[in-house]
CSV table of C-alpha atoms and ligand atoms in Angstrom, one decimal:
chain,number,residue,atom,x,y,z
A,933,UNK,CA,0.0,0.0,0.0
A,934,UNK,CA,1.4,3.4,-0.7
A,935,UNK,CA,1.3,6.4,1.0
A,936,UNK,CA,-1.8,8.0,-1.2
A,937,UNK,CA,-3.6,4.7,-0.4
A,938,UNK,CA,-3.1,5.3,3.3
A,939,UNK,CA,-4.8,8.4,3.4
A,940,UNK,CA,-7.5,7.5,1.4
A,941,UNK,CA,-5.9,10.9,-0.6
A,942,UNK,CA,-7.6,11.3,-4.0
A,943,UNK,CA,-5.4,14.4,-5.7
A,944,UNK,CA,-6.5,16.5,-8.5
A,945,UNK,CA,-5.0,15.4,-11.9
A,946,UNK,CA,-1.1,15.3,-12.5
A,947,UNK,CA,0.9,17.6,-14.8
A,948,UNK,CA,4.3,18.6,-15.6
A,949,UNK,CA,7.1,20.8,-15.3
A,950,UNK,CA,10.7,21.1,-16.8
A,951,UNK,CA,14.0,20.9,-14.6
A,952,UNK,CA,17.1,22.0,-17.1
A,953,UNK,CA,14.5,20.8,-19.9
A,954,UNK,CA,13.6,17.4,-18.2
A,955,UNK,CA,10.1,17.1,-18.1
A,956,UNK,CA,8.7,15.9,-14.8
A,957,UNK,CA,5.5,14.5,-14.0
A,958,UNK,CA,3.9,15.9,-10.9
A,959,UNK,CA,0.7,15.3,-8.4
A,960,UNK,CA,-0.8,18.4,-7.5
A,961,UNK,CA,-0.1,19.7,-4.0
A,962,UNK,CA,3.8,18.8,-4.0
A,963,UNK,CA,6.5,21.5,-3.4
A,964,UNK,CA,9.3,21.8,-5.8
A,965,UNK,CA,11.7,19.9,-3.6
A,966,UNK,CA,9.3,17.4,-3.6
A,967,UNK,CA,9.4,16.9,-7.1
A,968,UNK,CA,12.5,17.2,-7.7
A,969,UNK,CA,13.5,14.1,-4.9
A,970,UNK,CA,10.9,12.1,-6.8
A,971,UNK,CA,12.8,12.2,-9.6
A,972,UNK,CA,15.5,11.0,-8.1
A,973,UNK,CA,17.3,14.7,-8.2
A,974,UNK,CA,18.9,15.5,-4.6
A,975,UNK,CA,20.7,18.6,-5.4
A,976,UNK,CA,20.1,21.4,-7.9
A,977,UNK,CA,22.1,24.3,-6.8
A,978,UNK,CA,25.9,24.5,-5.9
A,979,UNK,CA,27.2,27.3,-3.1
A,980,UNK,CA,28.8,30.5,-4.9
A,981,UNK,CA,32.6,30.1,-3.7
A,982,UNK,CA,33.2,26.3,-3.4
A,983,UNK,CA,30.8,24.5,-6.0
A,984,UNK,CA,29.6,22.0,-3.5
A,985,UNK,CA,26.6,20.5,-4.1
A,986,UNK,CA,23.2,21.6,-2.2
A,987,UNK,CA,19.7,20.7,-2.0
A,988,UNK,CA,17.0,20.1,0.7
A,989,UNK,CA,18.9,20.4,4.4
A,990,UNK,CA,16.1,21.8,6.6
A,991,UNK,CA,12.8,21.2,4.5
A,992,UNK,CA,11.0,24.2,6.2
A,993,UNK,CA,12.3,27.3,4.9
A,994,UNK,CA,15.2,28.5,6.6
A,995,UNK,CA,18.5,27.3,5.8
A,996,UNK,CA,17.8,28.4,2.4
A,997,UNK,CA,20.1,25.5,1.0
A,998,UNK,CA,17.0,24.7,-1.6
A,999,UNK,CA,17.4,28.1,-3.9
A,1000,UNK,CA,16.9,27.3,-7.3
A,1001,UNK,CA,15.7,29.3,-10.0
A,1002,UNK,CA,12.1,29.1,-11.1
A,1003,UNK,CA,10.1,30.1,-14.2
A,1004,UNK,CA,13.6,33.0,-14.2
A,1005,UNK,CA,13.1,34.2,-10.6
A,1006,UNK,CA,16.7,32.7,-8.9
A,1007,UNK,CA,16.8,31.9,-5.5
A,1008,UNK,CA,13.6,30.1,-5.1
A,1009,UNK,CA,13.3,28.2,-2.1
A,1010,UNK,CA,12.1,24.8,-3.4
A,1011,UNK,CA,10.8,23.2,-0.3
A,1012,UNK,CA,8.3,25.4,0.2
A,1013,UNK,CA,7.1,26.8,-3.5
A,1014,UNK,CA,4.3,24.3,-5.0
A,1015,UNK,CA,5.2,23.4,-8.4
A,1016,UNK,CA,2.9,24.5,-10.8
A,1017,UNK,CA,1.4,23.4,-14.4
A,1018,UNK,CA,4.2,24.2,-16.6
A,1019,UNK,CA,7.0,25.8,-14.1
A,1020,UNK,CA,10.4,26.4,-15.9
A,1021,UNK,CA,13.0,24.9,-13.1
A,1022,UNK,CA,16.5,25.4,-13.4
A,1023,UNK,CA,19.6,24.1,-11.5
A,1024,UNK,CA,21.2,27.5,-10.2
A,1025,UNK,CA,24.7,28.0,-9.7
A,1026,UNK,CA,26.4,30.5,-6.7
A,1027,UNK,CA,23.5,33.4,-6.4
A,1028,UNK,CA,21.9,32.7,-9.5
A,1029,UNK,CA,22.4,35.7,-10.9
A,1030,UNK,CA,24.6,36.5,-14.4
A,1031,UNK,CA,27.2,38.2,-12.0
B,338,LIG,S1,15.6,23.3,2.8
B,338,LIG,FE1,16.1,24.9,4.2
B,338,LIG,S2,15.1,26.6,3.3
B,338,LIG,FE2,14.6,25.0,2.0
């Protein structure tokens, strides 16, 4: 049994966004982190003076290790945006910005 089966959860019908041109298939209600860790992604941005890697590390809107860069806004914070029909996601490197 999974988890939508479990609640007895009955969500709206699916669509899709893009991550770097990647189309993903997504169930209505789901933040962009959540998304993107159902498709397996686990980091999308990387930190503006090392590279390193980052991605969800708090899930609740303050570390702000999720930025990522949505439909052009950079800096998004994915765990708490809900995707939405169509949204443009990009990976996003140091702030984001072409500086
Ligand atoms: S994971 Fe910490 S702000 Fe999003």
């Amino acid at each position: 049994m999974n988890p939508l089966e479990l609640a007895e959860a009955r969500p709206g019908p699916g669509f899709t966004v893009t991550l770097d041109g990647r189309s993903l298939d997504v169930l209505p209600g789901r933040t962009i982190a959540a998304v993107l860790w159902d498709a397996g992604v686990t980091s999308w941005r990387s930190t503006r003076d090392a590279g390193r890697p980052r991605g969800v590390f708090c899930g609740i809107g303050v570390c702000f290790d999720c930025l990522v860069t949505v439909n052009d806004r950079p800096n998004q914070r994915a765990c708490l945006i809900p995707a939405r029909p169509g949204d443009v996601i990009r990976t996003q490197e140091g702030t984001g910005h072409a500086d």
